[in-house]
Coordinates of C-alpha atoms in Angstrom, one line a residue:
M22 CA 59.9 88.7 121.0
S23 CA 60.0 89.8 117.0
I24 CA 63.3 90.4 114.9
S25 CA 62.2 94.1 114.8
E26 CA 61.4 94.2 119.0
A27 CA 64.7 92.8 119.4
L28 CA 66.6 95.2 117.1
L29 CA 64.9 98.1 119.2
A30 CA 66.1 96.6 122.3
L31 CA 69.8 96.8 121.0
P32 CA 72.3 99.7 121.5
T33 CA 72.0 102.5 118.8
R34 CA 75.1 102.1 116.9
R35 CA 75.0 97.8 116.7
R36 CA 71.2 98.6 116.2
A37 CA 72.7 100.4 112.8
S38 CA 75.3 98.2 112.1
L39 CA 72.5 94.9 111.7
E40 CA 70.4 97.0 109.8
A41 CA 72.9 97.9 107.4
L42 CA 74.0 94.1 107.1
K43 CA 70.0 93.4 106.2
T44 CA 70.3 96.1 104.1
G45 CA 73.0 94.9 101.9
L46 CA 72.5 91.5 101.9
F47 CA 68.6 91.4 101.1
G48 CA 68.1 95.4 100.2
T49 CA 67.5 94.3 96.8
P50 CA 66.6 91.3 94.6
L51 CA 69.4 91.2 92.9
N52 CA 71.1 91.7 96.7
S53 CA 69.0 88.6 97.8
A54 CA 70.2 86.8 94.9
L55 CA 73.6 86.9 95.2
T56 CA 73.4 86.3 98.8
L57 CA 71.7 83.0 98.3
L58 CA 74.3 82.0 95.4
T59 CA 77.0 82.6 97.7
T60 CA 75.2 81.0 100.4
A61 CA 74.7 78.2 98.0
F62 CA 78.6 78.2 96.7
L63 CA 79.9 78.2 99.9
I64 CA 77.5 74.8 101.0
W65 CA 78.9 73.4 97.8
V66 CA 82.8 74.3 98.5
V67 CA 83.4 74.5 102.3
P68 CA 82.3 70.8 103.6
P69 CA 84.6 69.5 101.4
F70 CA 87.5 71.5 102.0
L71 CA 86.7 71.2 106.1
R72 CA 86.7 67.2 105.2
W73 CA 90.4 67.4 103.5
A74 CA 91.6 69.9 105.6
I75 CA 90.6 68.5 109.0
V76 CA 88.6 65.1 109.1
D77 CA 90.8 63.2 106.7
A78 CA 93.9 65.2 107.0
T79 CA 97.4 63.6 108.4
W80 CA 98.9 65.6 110.9
T81 CA 101.9 63.4 112.1
G82 CA 104.1 60.7 110.4
S83 CA 105.7 60.0 107.1
A84 CA 105.0 60.6 103.4
A85 CA 103.9 56.8 103.2
D86 CA 101.3 57.6 106.0
C87 CA 99.8 60.6 103.9
S88 CA 99.4 58.6 100.7
S89 CA 97.2 56.0 102.6
R90 CA 94.6 58.7 103.3
S91 CA 92.6 61.1 100.9
G92 CA 93.0 64.1 103.3
A93 CA 95.3 67.2 103.6
C94 CA 99.4 66.3 104.5
W95 CA 99.8 68.5 107.4
A96 CA 103.3 65.9 108.6
F97 CA 104.5 67.8 105.3
V98 CA 104.3 71.0 106.6
S99 CA 105.6 70.6 109.8
A100 CA 108.5 68.5 108.3
K101 CA 109.2 71.8 105.7
F102 CA 108.2 74.4 107.8
R103 CA 111.6 75.9 108.4
F104 CA 112.5 75.3 104.6
I105 CA 109.7 77.5 103.4
L106 CA 110.4 79.9 106.2
F107 CA 114.6 80.4 105.3
A108 CA 114.8 78.0 102.3
F109 CA 118.6 76.9 101.8
Y110 CA 119.9 78.9 105.0
P111 CA 122.0 76.9 106.7
P112 CA 119.7 75.1 109.5
E113 CA 122.8 75.4 112.4
L114 CA 122.3 79.0 111.5
Q115 CA 118.6 79.7 111.0
W116 CA 118.5 82.1 114.2
R117 CA 120.3 84.9 112.1
P118 CA 117.2 85.3 109.5
L119 CA 114.9 84.5 112.4
L120 CA 116.5 87.4 114.3
A121 CA 116.6 89.6 110.8
M122 CA 112.9 89.0 110.4
S123 CA 112.1 90.2 113.7
L124 CA 114.1 93.7 113.3
I125 CA 112.2 94.0 110.4
V126 CA 108.8 93.3 111.5
A127 CA 109.8 95.7 114.9
L128 CA 111.2 98.5 112.3
L129 CA 107.5 98.3 110.3
A130 CA 105.7 98.2 113.4
A131 CA 107.9 101.3 114.4
I132 CA 106.9 103.0 111.0
A133 CA 103.3 102.3 111.3
L134 CA 102.6 104.5 114.6
P135 CA 102.4 107.9 113.9
R136 CA 104.4 108.7 117.7
F137 CA 107.3 107.9 116.3
W138 CA 107.8 109.9 112.8
R139 CA 110.6 112.3 113.4
R140 CA 113.8 112.3 111.3
E141 CA 115.6 110.0 114.0
L142 CA 113.7 107.1 112.4
L143 CA 115.5 107.5 109.1
V144 CA 119.0 106.6 110.9
I145 CA 117.3 103.7 112.6
W146 CA 115.8 102.8 109.7
L147 CA 119.2 102.4 108.0
L148 CA 120.9 101.0 111.5
V149 CA 118.2 98.2 111.2
I150 CA 118.8 97.6 107.3
G151 CA 122.4 97.3 107.3
T152 CA 122.1 95.0 110.6
V153 CA 120.1 92.3 108.8
W154 CA 122.2 92.8 105.8
T155 CA 125.3 92.0 108.1
L156 CA 123.5 89.6 110.4
M157 CA 122.5 87.7 107.2
S158 CA 125.6 87.7 105.4
G159 CA 127.7 86.8 108.6
T160 CA 130.1 89.4 107.3
L161 CA 131.0 90.4 111.2
L162 CA 130.1 87.0 112.8
P163 CA 131.0 84.0 110.7
P164 CA 130.7 81.8 109.3
F165 CA 129.8 83.9 105.9
V166 CA 126.3 82.7 104.3
P167 CA 126.3 84.4 100.3
S168 CA 122.7 85.9 99.3
S169 CA 122.3 82.9 97.2
Q170 CA 121.6 80.7 100.0
W171 CA 119.1 83.3 101.4
G172 CA 115.4 82.7 100.8
G173 CA 111.9 82.6 102.3
L174 CA 109.8 85.1 104.4
P175 CA 112.9 87.0 105.6
I176 CA 114.0 88.0 101.7
T177 CA 110.8 88.7 100.8
L178 CA 110.4 91.0 103.8
L179 CA 113.7 92.8 103.4
V180 CA 113.0 93.1 99.7
W181 CA 109.5 94.8 100.5
A182 CA 110.5 97.0 103.3
V183 CA 114.0 98.2 101.5
C184 CA 112.2 98.9 98.2
F185 CA 109.5 100.5 99.1
A186 CA 111.2 102.3 101.5
G187 CA 113.7 103.6 98.8
A188 CA 110.8 104.2 96.5
A189 CA 108.6 106.5 98.3
P190 CA 111.2 109.6 98.7
L191 CA 111.7 108.9 94.6
A192 CA 108.5 108.7 93.9
I193 CA 107.8 112.3 95.5
L194 CA 110.8 113.5 94.0
L195 CA 109.2 112.0 90.9
A196 CA 105.9 113.6 91.1
L197 CA 107.0 117.0 92.1
A198 CA 109.0 116.8 88.6
R199 CA 106.1 115.6 86.8
Q200 CA 104.5 118.7 87.9
S201 CA 106.9 121.2 87.4
K202 CA 107.3 124.4 85.3
L203 CA 110.6 123.3 84.1
G204 CA 110.1 121.5 80.7
G205 CA 113.4 119.7 80.3
L206 CA 112.8 118.7 84.2
R207 CA 109.1 117.7 83.5
T208 CA 110.2 115.7 80.0
L209 CA 112.5 113.8 82.3
A210 CA 109.9 112.7 84.8
V211 CA 107.3 111.8 82.2
I212 CA 110.0 109.7 80.3
F213 CA 111.4 108.2 83.1
I214 CA 107.7 107.3 84.9
E215 CA 105.9 105.8 81.5
L216 CA 109.3 104.2 80.6
M217 CA 109.1 102.2 83.8
R218 CA 105.2 101.7 83.9
G219 CA 105.7 100.4 80.5
T220 CA 108.3 98.2 81.2
P221 CA 106.9 94.2 82.8
M222 CA 108.5 93.9 86.3
V223 CA 110.2 90.7 85.0
A224 CA 111.9 92.5 82.4
I225 CA 113.3 94.5 85.1
L226 CA 114.6 91.9 86.7
Y227 CA 116.2 90.1 84.0
V228 CA 118.0 93.6 83.5
A229 CA 119.3 93.5 86.9
M230 CA 120.4 89.9 86.6
L231 CA 122.0 90.0 83.0
I232 CA 121.9 93.3 81.7
I233 CA 123.8 95.7 84.7
P234 CA 126.8 93.2 84.8
M235 CA 127.8 93.9 81.3
A236 CA 127.0 97.2 81.2
V237 CA 128.4 98.6 84.7
P238 CA 132.1 98.6 85.3
G239 CA 132.7 95.6 87.6
G240 CA 128.9 94.9 87.4
Q241 CA 129.5 91.0 88.0
L242 CA 131.2 92.2 91.4
I243 CA 127.6 93.3 92.8
D244 CA 125.2 91.1 95.0
K245 CA 122.7 89.7 92.7
T246 CA 119.8 90.7 95.4
V247 CA 121.5 94.0 95.5
R248 CA 120.9 94.7 91.9
A249 CA 117.6 93.4 92.3
I250 CA 117.0 95.8 94.8
V251 CA 118.0 98.5 93.5
M252 CA 115.6 97.7 89.9
V253 CA 112.7 97.0 92.0
T254 CA 112.9 100.0 93.9
L255 CA 112.9 102.0 90.9
F256 CA 110.6 100.3 89.0
W257 CA 108.0 100.9 92.1
S258 CA 109.0 104.7 92.2
A259 CA 107.2 104.9 89.1
Y260 CA 104.1 103.6 90.1
L261 CA 104.1 105.6 93.2
A262 CA 105.1 108.6 91.7
E263 CA 101.6 108.6 90.0
V264 CA 99.5 108.1 93.4
V265 CA 101.5 111.0 94.9
R266 CA 100.7 113.0 92.0
A267 CA 97.1 112.0 92.1
G268 CA 97.1 113.5 95.5
L269 CA 99.4 116.9 94.8
Q270 CA 96.4 116.9 92.2
A271 CA 93.8 116.9 94.5
I272 CA 95.4 120.0 96.6
P273 CA 93.3 123.0 95.9
P274 CA 95.9 126.0 94.4
G275 CA 94.6 128.4 97.0
Q276 CA 96.8 126.2 99.8
T277 CA 100.0 127.2 97.5
E278 CA 98.8 131.0 96.9
A279 CA 98.2 131.5 100.5
A280 CA 101.5 129.7 101.4
A281 CA 103.6 131.8 99.1
S282 CA 101.3 135.0 101.0
L283 CA 103.2 134.1 104.2
G284 CA 106.4 134.2 102.5
F285 CA 107.5 130.6 102.3
G286 CA 109.3 129.3 99.3
Y287 CA 109.0 126.7 97.0
W288 CA 110.1 124.0 99.4
R289 CA 108.8 125.0 102.4
T290 CA 105.6 125.1 100.8
M291 CA 105.8 121.4 99.8
Q292 CA 107.2 120.3 102.8
L293 CA 104.6 122.1 105.6
V294 CA 101.4 122.7 103.6
V295 CA 101.1 120.9 100.3
L296 CA 103.2 117.2 100.9
P297 CA 100.9 116.5 104.1
Q298 CA 97.4 117.0 102.8
A299 CA 98.4 115.4 99.5
L300 CA 100.0 112.3 101.4
R301 CA 97.1 112.1 104.1
L302 CA 94.9 112.2 100.7
V303 CA 96.6 108.7 99.2
I304 CA 96.9 106.8 102.0
P305 CA 94.7 103.9 100.3
G306 CA 96.6 104.0 97.1
M307 CA 100.1 103.6 98.9
V308 CA 98.9 100.8 101.0
N309 CA 97.2 98.9 98.0
L310 CA 100.4 99.3 95.8
A311 CA 102.4 98.1 99.4
I312 CA 100.0 95.5 99.2
G313 CA 100.4 94.9 95.1
F314 CA 104.4 94.9 95.6
L315 CA 104.4 92.3 98.5
L316 CA 102.7 89.7 96.0
A317 CA 105.1 90.4 93.1
T318 CA 108.0 90.2 95.4
S319 CA 107.1 86.3 93.9
L320 CA 108.5 87.2 90.8
L321 CA 111.8 87.1 92.4
A322 CA 111.8 83.6 91.2
V323 CA 112.9 84.2 87.5
I324 CA 116.3 85.3 88.8
G325 CA 117.0 82.7 90.9
I326 CA 115.8 84.4 94.6
F327 CA 114.1 82.1 96.9
D328 CA 111.4 84.2 97.9
L329 CA 108.6 82.9 99.9
L330 CA 106.2 81.4 97.7
N331 CA 109.4 80.1 95.6
A332 CA 110.2 78.5 98.6
A333 CA 107.5 76.9 99.3
K334 CA 106.9 75.4 95.6
S335 CA 110.4 73.7 96.2
S336 CA 109.9 72.5 99.2
A337 CA 107.0 70.4 97.7
S338 CA 110.4 69.1 94.9
D339 CA 111.6 67.1 97.6
P340 CA 112.3 63.4 96.7
Q341 CA 111.1 62.6 100.2
W342 CA 107.8 64.6 100.1
L343 CA 107.2 64.8 96.1
G344 CA 103.8 66.3 95.3
F345 CA 102.4 67.8 98.2
Y346 CA 102.1 71.5 96.5
N347 CA 98.6 72.1 98.0
E348 CA 99.9 72.3 101.4
A349 CA 102.6 74.3 100.5
Y350 CA 100.7 76.8 98.7
L351 CA 98.2 77.0 101.4
L352 CA 100.7 77.7 103.8
A353 CA 102.0 80.2 101.7
A354 CA 98.7 81.8 101.1
V355 CA 97.8 82.2 104.7
I356 CA 101.3 84.1 105.8
Y357 CA 100.8 85.9 102.5
F358 CA 96.4 86.9 103.8
V359 CA 98.2 87.8 107.4
L360 CA 100.2 90.3 106.0
C361 CA 97.9 91.8 103.4
F362 CA 95.1 91.8 105.3
G363 CA 97.0 93.5 108.5
G364 CA 98.0 96.0 106.0
S365 CA 94.7 96.7 105.2
R366 CA 93.2 97.2 108.5
Y367 CA 96.2 99.2 109.1
S368 CA 95.3 102.0 106.3
L369 CA 91.6 101.7 107.9
W370 CA 93.4 102.9 111.0
L371 CA 95.9 105.5 110.1
E372 CA 93.0 107.5 108.1
R373 CA 90.7 107.7 111.0
Y374 CA 93.7 109.0 113.2
L375 CA 94.5 111.3 110.8
R376 CA 91.5 112.7 110.3
G377 CA 90.8 112.8 113.9
A378 CA 94.6 115.0 114.0
E379 CA 93.4 117.0 111.6
R380 CA 89.7 117.4 113.2
H381 CA 92.0 118.5 116.5
G382 CA 94.5 121.0 114.7
I383 CA 97.5 118.5 115.4

């Protein structure tokens, strides 16, 4: 049976996918050349990597066992896995960050499903974040653990979830203010957005670390992690505001005029007519920004907060396991990839879901 006959024998949808794949890979001379170059590159890179990662790897043992072989030292990952996940949190209490991380993941899963999009979810969100903070600190369940000992994946997820969730409503208000007919309000919104977007995140973190304690009465008493969360939330709200503003500008003026003809006021028009359509249009941009923000949490290292990447780096500085940075960074990269790839797949699913809901008038 020829290739053409085999393609004709396949179901229509699968045949169309294979035809699209064939066109994408070999549809033009340039595509064919790029396909061949990519294949050659993979043949050059993948076999040595597999030999390093699997064939010549050391799976168990000590650092001395790893030094006698040329492959990866997965024994290091096994020995330092808990440190990479939880950093300097006391080992006997690491069930706390594990439970906190589970609560955050469950909260994110609930927020991701449209069936749970109710006002009660806001209350649940506040309760979960409060519970996570209380659990990590040991406020109600001694012993107390200061935030300077928090780190790893739980602190990455906590800062990401709190800052992005806090930035979203601020961004909507900033986007509306930037389009306001009130000149003073619009000017203030423009100044704030451009100032934040024109300042590096590292500078914002240094402001949280050095300037706020001196400028705010009692600033020294404010937890370092709280200061960082507040400033990072303001920073990302400016970026998110521009994404939301793009969605607002894409809504035809007739939508607002139709709402006004029905007697809707400004806020009811925004709530029921404009914002639902605008936010639906900018889902890809918001998810892209969320993924970028997740990766940017690694900058927390500059103010001494041990996020996932910084914990991975510190694990390879242990004198007993000195120098195994490749394995540590590879583990961190896999965790980041799983989170980011999951976010991108969720974005595609949510777009399809909302498109179907709109088509059925839901």
